[in-house]
Tab-separated table of C-alpha atoms in Angstrom:
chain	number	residue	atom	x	y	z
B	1	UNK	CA	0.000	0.000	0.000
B	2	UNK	CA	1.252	3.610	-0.992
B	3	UNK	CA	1.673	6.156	1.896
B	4	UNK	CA	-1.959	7.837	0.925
B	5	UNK	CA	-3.593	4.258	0.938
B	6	UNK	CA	-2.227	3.615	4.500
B	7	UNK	CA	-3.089	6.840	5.596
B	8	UNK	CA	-6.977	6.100	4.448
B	9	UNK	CA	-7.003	3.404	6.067
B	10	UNK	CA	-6.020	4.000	9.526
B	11	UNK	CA	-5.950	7.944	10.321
B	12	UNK	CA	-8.575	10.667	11.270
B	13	UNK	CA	-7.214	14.332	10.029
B	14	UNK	CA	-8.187	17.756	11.684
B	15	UNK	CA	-10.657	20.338	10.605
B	16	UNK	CA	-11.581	17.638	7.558
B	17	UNK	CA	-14.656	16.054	6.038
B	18	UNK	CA	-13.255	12.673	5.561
B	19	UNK	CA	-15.777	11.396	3.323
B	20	UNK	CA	-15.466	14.201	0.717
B	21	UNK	CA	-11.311	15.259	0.841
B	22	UNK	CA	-8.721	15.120	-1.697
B	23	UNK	CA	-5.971	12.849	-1.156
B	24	UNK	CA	-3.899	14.463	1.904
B	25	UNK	CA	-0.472	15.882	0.446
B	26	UNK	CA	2.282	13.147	1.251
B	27	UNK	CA	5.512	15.263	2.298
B	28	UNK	CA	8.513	13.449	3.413
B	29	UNK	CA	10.451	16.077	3.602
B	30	UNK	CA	11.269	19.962	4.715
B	31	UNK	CA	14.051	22.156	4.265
B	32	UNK	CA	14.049	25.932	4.455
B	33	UNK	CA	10.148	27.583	3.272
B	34	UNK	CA	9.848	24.755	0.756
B	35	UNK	CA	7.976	21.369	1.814
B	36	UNK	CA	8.763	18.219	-0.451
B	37	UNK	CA	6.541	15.547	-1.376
B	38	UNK	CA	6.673	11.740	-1.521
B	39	UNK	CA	6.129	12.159	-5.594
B	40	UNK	CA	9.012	14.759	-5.743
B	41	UNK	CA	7.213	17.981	-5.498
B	42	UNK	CA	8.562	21.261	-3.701
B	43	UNK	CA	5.872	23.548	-1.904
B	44	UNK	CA	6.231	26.676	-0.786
B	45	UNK	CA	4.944	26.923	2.787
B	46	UNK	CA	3.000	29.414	2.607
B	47	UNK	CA	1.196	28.986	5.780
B	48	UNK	CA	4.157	27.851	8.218
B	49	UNK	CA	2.320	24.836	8.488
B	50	UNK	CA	-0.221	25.963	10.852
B	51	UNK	CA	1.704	28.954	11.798
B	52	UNK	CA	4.020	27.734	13.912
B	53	UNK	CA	7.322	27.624	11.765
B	54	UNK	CA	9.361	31.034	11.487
B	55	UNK	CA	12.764	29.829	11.019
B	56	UNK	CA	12.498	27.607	8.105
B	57	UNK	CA	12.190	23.951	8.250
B	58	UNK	CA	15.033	21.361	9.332
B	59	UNK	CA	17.130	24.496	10.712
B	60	UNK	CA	20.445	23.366	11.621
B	61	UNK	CA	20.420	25.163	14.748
B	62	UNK	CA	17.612	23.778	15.866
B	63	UNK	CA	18.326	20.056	14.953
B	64	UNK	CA	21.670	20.617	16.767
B	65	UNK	CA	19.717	22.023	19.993
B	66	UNK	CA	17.113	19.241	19.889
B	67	UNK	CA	19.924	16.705	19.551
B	68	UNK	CA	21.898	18.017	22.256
B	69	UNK	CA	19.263	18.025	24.638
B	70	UNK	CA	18.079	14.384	24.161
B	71	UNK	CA	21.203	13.217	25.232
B	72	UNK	CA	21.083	15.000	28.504
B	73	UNK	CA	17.197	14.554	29.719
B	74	UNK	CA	14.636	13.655	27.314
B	75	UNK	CA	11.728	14.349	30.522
B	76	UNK	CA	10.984	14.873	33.905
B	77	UNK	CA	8.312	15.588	36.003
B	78	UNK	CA	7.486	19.093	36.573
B	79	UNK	CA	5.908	19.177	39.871
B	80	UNK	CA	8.598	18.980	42.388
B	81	UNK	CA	11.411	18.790	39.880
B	82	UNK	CA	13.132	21.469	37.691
B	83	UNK	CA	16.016	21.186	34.813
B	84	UNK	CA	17.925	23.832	33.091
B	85	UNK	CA	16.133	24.629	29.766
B	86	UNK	CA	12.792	25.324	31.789
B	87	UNK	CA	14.625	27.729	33.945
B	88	UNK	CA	16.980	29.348	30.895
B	89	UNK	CA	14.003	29.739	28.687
B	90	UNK	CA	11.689	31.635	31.506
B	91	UNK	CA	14.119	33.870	32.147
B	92	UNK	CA	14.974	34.545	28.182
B	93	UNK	CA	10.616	34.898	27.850
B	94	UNK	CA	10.510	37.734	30.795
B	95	UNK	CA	13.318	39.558	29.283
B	96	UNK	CA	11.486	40.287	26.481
B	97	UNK	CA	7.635	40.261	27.430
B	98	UNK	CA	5.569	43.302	28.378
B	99	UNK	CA	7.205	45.071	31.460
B	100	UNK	CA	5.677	43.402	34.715
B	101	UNK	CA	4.923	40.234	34.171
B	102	UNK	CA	6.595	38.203	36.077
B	103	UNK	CA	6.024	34.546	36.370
B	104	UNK	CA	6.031	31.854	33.616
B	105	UNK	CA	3.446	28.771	33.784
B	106	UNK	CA	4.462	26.113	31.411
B	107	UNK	CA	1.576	23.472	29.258
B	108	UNK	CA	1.575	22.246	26.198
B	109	UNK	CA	-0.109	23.569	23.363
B	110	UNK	CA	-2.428	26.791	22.514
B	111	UNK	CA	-5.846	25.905	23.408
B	112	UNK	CA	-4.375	24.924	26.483
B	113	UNK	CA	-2.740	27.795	27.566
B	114	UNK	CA	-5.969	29.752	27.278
B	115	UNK	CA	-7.551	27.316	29.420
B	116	UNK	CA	-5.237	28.108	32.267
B	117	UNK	CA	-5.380	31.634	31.567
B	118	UNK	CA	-9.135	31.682	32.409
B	119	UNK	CA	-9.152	29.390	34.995
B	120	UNK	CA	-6.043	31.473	36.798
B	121	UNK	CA	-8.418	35.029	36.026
B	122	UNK	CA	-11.309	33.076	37.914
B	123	UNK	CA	-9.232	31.410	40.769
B	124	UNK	CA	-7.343	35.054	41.380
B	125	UNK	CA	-10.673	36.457	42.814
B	126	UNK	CA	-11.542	33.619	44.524
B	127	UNK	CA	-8.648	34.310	46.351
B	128	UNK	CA	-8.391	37.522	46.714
B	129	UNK	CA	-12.008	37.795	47.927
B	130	UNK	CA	-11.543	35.454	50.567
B	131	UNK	CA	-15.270	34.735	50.373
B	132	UNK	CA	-16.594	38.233	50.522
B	133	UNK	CA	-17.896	40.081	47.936
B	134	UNK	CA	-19.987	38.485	44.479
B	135	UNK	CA	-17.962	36.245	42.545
B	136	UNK	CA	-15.933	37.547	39.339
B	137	UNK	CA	-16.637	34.980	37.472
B	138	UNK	CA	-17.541	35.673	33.761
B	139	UNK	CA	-15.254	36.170	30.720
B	140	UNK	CA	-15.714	39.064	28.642
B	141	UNK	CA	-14.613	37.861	24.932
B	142	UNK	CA	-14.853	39.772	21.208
B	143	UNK	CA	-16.858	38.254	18.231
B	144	UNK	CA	-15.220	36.178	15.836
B	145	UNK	CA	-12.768	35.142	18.270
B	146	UNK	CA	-10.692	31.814	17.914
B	147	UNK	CA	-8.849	30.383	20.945
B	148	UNK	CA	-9.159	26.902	20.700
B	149	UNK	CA	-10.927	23.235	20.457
B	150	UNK	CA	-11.127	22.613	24.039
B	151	UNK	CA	-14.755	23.020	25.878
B	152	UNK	CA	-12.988	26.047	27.917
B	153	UNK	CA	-11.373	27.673	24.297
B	154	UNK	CA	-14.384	26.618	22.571
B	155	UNK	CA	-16.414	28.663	25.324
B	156	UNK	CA	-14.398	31.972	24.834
B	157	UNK	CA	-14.512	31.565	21.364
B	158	UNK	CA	-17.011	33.364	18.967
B	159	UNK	CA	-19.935	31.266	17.629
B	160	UNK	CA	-18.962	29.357	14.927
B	161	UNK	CA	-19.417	26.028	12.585
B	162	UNK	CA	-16.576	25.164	14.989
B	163	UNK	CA	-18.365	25.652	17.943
B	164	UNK	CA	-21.890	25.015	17.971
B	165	UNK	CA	-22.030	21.212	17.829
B	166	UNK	CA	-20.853	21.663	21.576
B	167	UNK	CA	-22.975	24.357	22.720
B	168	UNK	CA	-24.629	22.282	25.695
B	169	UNK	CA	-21.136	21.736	27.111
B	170	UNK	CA	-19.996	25.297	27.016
B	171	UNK	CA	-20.068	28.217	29.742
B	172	UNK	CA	-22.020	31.533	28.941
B	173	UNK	CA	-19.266	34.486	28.151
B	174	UNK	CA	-20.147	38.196	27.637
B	175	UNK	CA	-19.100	38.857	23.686
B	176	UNK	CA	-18.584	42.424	22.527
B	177	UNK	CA	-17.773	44.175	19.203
B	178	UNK	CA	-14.123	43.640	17.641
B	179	UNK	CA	-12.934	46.426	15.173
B	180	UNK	CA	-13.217	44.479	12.169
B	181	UNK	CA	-12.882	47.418	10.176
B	182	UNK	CA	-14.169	46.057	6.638
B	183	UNK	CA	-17.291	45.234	8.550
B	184	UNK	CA	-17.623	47.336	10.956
B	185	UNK	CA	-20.384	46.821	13.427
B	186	UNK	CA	-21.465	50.070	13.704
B	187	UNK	CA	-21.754	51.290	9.838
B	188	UNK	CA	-18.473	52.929	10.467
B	189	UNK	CA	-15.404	54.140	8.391
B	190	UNK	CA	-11.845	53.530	9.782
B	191	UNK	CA	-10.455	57.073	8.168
B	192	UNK	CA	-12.868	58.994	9.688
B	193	UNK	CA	-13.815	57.072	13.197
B	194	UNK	CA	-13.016	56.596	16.762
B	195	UNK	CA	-12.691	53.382	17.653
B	196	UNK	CA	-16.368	53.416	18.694
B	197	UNK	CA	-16.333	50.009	18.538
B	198	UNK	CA	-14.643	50.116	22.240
B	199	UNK	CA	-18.305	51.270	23.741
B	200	UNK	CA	-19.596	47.862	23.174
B	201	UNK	CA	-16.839	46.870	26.068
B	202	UNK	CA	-17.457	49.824	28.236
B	203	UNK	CA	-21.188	48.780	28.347
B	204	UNK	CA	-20.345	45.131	29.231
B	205	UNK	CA	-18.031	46.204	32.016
B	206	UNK	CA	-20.414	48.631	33.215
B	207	UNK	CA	-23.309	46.472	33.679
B	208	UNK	CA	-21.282	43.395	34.787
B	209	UNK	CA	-18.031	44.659	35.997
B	210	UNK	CA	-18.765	43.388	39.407
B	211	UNK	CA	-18.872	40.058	37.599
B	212	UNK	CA	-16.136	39.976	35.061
B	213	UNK	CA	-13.102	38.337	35.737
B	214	UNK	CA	-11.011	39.056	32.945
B	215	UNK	CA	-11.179	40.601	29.080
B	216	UNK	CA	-9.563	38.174	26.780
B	217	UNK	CA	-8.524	39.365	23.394
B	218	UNK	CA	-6.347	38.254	20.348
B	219	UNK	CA	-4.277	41.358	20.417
B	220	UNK	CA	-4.066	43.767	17.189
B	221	UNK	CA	-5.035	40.326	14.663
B	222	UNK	CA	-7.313	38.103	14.800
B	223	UNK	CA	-6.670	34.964	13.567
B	224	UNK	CA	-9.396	31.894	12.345
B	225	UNK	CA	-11.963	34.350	12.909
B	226	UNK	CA	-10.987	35.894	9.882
B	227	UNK	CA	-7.266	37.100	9.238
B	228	UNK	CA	-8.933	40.481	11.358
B	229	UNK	CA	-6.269	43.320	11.830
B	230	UNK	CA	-6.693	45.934	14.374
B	231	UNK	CA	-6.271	49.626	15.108
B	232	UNK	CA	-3.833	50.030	17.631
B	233	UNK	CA	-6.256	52.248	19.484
B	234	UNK	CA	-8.492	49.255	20.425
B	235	UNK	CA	-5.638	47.532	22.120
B	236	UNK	CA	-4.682	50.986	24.083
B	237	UNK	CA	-8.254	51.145	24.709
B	238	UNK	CA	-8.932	47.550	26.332
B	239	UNK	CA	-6.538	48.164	28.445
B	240	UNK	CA	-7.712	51.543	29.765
B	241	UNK	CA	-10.986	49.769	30.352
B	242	UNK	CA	-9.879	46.850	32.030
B	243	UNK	CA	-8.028	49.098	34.928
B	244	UNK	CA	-10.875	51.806	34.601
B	245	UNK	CA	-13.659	48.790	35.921
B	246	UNK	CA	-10.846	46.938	37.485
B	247	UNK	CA	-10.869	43.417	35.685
B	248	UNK	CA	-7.829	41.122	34.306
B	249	UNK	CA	-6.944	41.910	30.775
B	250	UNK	CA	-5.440	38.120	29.156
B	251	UNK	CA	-4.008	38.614	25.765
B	252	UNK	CA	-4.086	35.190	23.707
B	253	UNK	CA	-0.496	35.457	21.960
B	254	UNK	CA	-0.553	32.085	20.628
B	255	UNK	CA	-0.679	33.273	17.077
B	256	UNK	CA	1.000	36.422	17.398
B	257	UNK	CA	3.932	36.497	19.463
B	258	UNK	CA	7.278	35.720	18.119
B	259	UNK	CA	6.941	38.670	15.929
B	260	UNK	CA	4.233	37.768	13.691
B	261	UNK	CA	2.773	41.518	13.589
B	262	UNK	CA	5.677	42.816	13.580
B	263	UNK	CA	6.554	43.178	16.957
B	264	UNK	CA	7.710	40.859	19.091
B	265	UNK	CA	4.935	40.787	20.868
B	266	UNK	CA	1.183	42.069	19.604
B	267	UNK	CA	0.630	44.200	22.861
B	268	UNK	CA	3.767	45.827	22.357
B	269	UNK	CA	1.809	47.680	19.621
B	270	UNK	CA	-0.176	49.696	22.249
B	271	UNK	CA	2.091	49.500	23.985
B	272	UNK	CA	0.158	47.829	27.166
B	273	UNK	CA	0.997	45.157	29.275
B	274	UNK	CA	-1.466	42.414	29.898
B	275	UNK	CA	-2.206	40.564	33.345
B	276	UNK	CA	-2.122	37.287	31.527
B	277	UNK	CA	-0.838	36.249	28.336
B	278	UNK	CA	-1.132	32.906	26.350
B	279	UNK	CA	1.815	31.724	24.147
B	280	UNK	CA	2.302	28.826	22.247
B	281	UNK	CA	2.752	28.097	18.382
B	282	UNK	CA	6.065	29.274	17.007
B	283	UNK	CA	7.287	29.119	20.363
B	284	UNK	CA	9.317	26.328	19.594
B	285	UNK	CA	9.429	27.599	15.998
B	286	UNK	CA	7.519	24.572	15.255
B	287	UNK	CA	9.214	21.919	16.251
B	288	UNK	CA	7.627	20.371	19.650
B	289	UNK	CA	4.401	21.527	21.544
B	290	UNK	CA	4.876	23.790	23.967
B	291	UNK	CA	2.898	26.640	25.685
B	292	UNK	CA	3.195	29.272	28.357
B	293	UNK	CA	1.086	31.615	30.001
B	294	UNK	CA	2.751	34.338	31.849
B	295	UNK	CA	1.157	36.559	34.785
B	296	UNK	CA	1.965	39.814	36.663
B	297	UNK	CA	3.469	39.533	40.282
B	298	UNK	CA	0.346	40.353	41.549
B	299	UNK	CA	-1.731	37.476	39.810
B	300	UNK	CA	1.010	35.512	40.802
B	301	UNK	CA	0.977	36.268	44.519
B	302	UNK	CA	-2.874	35.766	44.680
B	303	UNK	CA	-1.981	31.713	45.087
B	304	UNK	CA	0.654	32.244	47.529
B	305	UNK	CA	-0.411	31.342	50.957
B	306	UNK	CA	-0.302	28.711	53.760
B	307	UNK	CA	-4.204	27.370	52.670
B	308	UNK	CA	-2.953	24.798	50.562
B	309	UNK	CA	-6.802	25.449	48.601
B	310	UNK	CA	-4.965	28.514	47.302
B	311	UNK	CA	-3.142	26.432	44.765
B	312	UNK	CA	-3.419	26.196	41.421
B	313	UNK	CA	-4.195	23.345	40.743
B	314	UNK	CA	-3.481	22.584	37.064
B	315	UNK	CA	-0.805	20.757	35.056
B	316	UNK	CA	0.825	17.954	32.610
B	317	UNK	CA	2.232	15.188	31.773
B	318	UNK	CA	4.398	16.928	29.658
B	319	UNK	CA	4.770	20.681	31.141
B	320	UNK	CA	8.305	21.950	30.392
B	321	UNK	CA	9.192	19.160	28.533
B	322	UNK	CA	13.266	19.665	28.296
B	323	UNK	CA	13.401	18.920	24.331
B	324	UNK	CA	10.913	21.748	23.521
B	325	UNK	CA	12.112	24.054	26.004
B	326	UNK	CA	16.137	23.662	24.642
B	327	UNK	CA	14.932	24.198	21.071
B	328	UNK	CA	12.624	27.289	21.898
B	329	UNK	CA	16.146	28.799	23.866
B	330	UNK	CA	17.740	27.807	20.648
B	331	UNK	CA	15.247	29.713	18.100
B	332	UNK	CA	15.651	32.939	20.431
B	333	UNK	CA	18.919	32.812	19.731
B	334	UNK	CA	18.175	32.896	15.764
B	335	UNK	CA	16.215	35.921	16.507
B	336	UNK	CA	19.167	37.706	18.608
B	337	UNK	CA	21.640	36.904	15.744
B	338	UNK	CA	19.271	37.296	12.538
B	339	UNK	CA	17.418	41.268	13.019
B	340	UNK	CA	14.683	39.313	12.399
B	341	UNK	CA	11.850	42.100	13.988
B	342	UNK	CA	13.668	44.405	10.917
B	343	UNK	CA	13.083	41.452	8.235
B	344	UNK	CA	9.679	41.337	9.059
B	345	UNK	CA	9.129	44.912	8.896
B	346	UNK	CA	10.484	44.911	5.084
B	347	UNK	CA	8.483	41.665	4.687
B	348	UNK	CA	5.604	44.013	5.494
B	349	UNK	CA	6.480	46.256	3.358
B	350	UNK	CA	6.727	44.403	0.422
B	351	UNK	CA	3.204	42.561	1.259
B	352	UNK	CA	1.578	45.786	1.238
B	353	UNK	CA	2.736	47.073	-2.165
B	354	UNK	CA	2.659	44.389	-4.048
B	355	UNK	CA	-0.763	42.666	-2.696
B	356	UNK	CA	-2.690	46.152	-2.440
B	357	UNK	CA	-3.110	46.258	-6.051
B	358	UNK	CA	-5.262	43.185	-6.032
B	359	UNK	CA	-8.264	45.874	-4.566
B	360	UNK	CA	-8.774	45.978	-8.038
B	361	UNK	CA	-10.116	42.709	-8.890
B	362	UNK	CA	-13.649	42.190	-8.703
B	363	UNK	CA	-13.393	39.468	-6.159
B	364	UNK	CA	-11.088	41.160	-3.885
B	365	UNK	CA	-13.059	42.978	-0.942
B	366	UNK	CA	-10.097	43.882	1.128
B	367	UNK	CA	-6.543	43.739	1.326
B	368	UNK	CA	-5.107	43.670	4.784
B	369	UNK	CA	-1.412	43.287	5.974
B	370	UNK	CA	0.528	43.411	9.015
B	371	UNK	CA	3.822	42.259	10.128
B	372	UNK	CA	4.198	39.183	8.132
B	373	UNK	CA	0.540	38.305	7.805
B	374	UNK	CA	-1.420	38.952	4.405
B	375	UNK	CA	-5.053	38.569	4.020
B	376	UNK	CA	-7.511	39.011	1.379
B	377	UNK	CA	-10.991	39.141	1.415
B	378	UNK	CA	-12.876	37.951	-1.434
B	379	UNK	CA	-16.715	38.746	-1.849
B	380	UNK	CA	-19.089	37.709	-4.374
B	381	UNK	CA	-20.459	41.079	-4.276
B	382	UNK	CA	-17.962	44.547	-3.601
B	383	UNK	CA	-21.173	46.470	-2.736
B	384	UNK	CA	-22.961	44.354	-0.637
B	385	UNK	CA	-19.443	42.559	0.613
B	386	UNK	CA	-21.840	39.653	0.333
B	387	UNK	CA	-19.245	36.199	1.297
B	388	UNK	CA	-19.688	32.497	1.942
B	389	UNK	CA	-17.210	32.310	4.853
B	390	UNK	CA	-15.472	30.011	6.400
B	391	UNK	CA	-17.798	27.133	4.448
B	392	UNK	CA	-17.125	28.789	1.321
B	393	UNK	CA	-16.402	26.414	-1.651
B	394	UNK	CA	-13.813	28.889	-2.852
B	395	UNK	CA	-11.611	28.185	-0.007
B	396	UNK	CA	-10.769	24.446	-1.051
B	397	UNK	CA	-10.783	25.450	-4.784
B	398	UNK	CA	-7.919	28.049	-4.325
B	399	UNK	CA	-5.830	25.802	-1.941
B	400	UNK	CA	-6.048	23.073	-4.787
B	401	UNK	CA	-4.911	26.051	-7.355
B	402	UNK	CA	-2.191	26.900	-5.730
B	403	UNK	CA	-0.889	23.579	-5.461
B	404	UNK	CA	-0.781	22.806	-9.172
B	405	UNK	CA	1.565	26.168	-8.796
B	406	UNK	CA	3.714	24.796	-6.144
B	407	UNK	CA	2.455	26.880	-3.113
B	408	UNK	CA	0.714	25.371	0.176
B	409	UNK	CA	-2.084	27.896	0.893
B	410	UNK	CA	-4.706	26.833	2.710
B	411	UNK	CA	-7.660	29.967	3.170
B	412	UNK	CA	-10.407	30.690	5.781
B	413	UNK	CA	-13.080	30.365	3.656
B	414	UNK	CA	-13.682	33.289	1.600
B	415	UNK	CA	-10.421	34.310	3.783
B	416	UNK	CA	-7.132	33.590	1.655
B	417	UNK	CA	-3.838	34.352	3.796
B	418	UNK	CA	-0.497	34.006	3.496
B	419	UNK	CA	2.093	33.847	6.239
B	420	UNK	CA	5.111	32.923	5.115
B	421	UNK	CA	8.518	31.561	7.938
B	422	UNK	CA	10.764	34.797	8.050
B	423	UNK	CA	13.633	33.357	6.357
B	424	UNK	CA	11.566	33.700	3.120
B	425	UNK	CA	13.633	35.790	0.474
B	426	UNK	CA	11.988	38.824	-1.252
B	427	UNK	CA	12.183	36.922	-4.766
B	428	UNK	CA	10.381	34.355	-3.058
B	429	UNK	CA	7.713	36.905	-1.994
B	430	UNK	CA	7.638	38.221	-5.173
B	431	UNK	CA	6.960	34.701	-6.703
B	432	UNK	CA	4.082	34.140	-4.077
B	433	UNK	CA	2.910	37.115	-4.806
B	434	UNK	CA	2.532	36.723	-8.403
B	435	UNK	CA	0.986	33.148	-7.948
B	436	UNK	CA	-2.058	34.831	-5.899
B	437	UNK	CA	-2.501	37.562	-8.659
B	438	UNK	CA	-2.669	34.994	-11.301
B	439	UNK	CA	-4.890	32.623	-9.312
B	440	UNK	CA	-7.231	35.621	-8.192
B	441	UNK	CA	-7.299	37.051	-11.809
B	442	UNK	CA	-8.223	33.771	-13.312
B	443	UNK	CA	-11.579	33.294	-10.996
């Protein structure tokens, strides 16, 4: 049996109607942005497979780092133990977070991280209260949100074709406008408005601020919900209402950190520092799951006490596993050596002026980059900005398009993106570039 054939016959894939999919892409094989198949194709990884790659695949560096480490310790528990990468990589991560936060909570993947995020926001004022007082309890969280597949992501998430199967299982959250600009809740125009969308969150924390324990947000872009790219005046502006009604601000970095927007972190756009904040994905530049979520001294110190119920009580099997915490120390190095914050910047750049010229397609409804993230919006309609989303038939049609050219896209829907690792050259770009034009142009 070929590699596809055993794959039919024994595996489930994510996010995939397994009755109805095209034969899953065999690769056997990475090097650099360029994925190569069983049948002796080269890709372009467009997408850093599932955004976690930023330093190219099969980086020497990393191998050697990955390498190194398994000789030494492979795993150990984390409760009651330490080793040296958990401790070196903390202390790299707090040198470079927001200002204040000071405490690093290891787990293993995105969705996770989240989890502990809320459940540390709802635990902190059970302990600060010390019974007295209602309980802050409820998460304030923005439409068209994404923060993962478990029930406690699912719950913070926006509504969705991803969500709703599970809506018996899922906690009631307070959900308030997100400045997606091309469709702005309000009727609004970006050049000429005021962030208005920010009232919706002032209202919430008005009426329930007694109630809330925390404001989660995908800082400055939102990711599965739509490729959705902010104003930096609504992340300034969450974080003036969080300290205004006195609630826990959590920004979910799992997509963004690691310079994706262009900064190293997405909150340093405000710049604000957030309470909590979720990391995960090209933490270990792709290589092994990992996750942290970091907290203030104060969140921190809310658990400290002789009541042993004060504890949070949360962990892993595999928290601060020593292989993915070596090659996470290792990519930080790349970025120290490589001015890679600067790369992305001109990767931005380049994005912008050669992608912006699509607008004038008929399909295109909007063109939006930032930091090394593309996105395009295609409509059916420009007036009505009438779109099938994320069950849109275009979606799979383009992916398969792009593959005949040698590219691994893989849109949203009516969403296309591209985010490319950062050692991508600009003639690359350009290429990529070209192969969406031509694609788009051909529809």
């Amino acid at each position: 049996m070929s590699l596809i054939e055993r794959d039919r016959a024994s595996l489930w894939h994510p996010y995939t109607q397994m009755k109805t999919r095209p034969d899953p892409l065999a690769i056997v094989r990475g090097e650099g942005v360029y994925l190569y198949t069983q049948d002796g194709r080269r890709l372009l990884d467009g997408i850093s497979s599932w955004w976690v790659n930023i330093h190219g695949h099969s980086h020497p560096r990393l191998n050697e780092a990955l390498s190194r480490q398994a000789e030494q310790l492979e795993h150990v528990i984390f409760a009651g133990a330490t080793h040296p990468p958990a401790v070196d990589l903390a202390e790299r991560l707090l040198s470079v977070l927001p200002e204040g936060l000071a405490r690093v909570f290891y787990s293993d993947n995105g969705s996770t991280a989240v989890e502990v995020a809320v459940k540390m926001a709802v635990q902190y004022w059970r302990n600060t209260s010390n019974g007295a007082g209602p309980s802050r309890h409820r998460i304030v969280a923005l439409h068209h949100a994404y923060h993962g597949d478990t029930v406690g992501a699912m719950s913070v998430s926006g509504d969705s074709v991803f969500t709703r199967p599970f809506a018996p299982l899922m906690f009631p959250v307070d959900r308030v406008h997100a400045p997606y600009c091309y469709r702005c809740p309000l009727g609004l125009r970006r050049d000429t408005c005021h962030v208005e969308c920010l009232g919706s969150l002032e209202d919430a924390l008005r009426t329930r601020g007694s109630e809330t324990a925390a404001v989660l947000v995908e800082p400055m872009l939102q990711g599965a919900g739509g490729m959705i790219m902010w104003p930096a005046e609504f992340l300034t502006g969450v974080r003036t209402l969080c300290d205004r009604y006195g609630v826990l601000m959590i920004a979910d970095e799992v997509l963004t950190g690691f310079g994706r927007t262009g900064q190293m972190f997405a909150c340093g756009h405000g710049p604000v520092t957030p309470d909590i904040i979720c990391l995960s994905k090209a933490l270990t530049a792709g290589y092994l799951p990992l996750a942290v979520t970091a907290v203030t001294k104060a969140v921190y110190d809310a658990f400290l006490g002789d009541d042993h119920t004060r504890t949070f009580f949360h962990g892993h099997s595999f928290t601060a596993n020593p292989l993915a915490c070596a090659v996470a120390i290792a990519s930080f190095d790349l970025f120290g050596e490589g001015s890679l914050i600067a790369r992305i910047g001109r990767l931005e750049s380049r994005l912008r002026s050669g992608l912006t010229p699509l607008l004038r397609l008929p399909i295109v409804g909007d063109v939006r980059v930032l930091g090394g993230v593309a996105a395009i919006e295609l409509v059916g309609d420009k007036t009505t900005r009438e779109a099938g989303g994320y069950l849109d038939e275009i979606g799979p049609r383009l992916s398969s398009a792009f593959v005949e050219r040698g590219l691994l896209l893989r849109p949203l829907g009516n969403i296309l993106y591209f985010m490319p690792p950062y050692v991508i050259t600009d003639d690359e770009v350009d290429w990529v570039i070209a192969q969406i034009g031509d694609v788009l142009a051909a529809i």
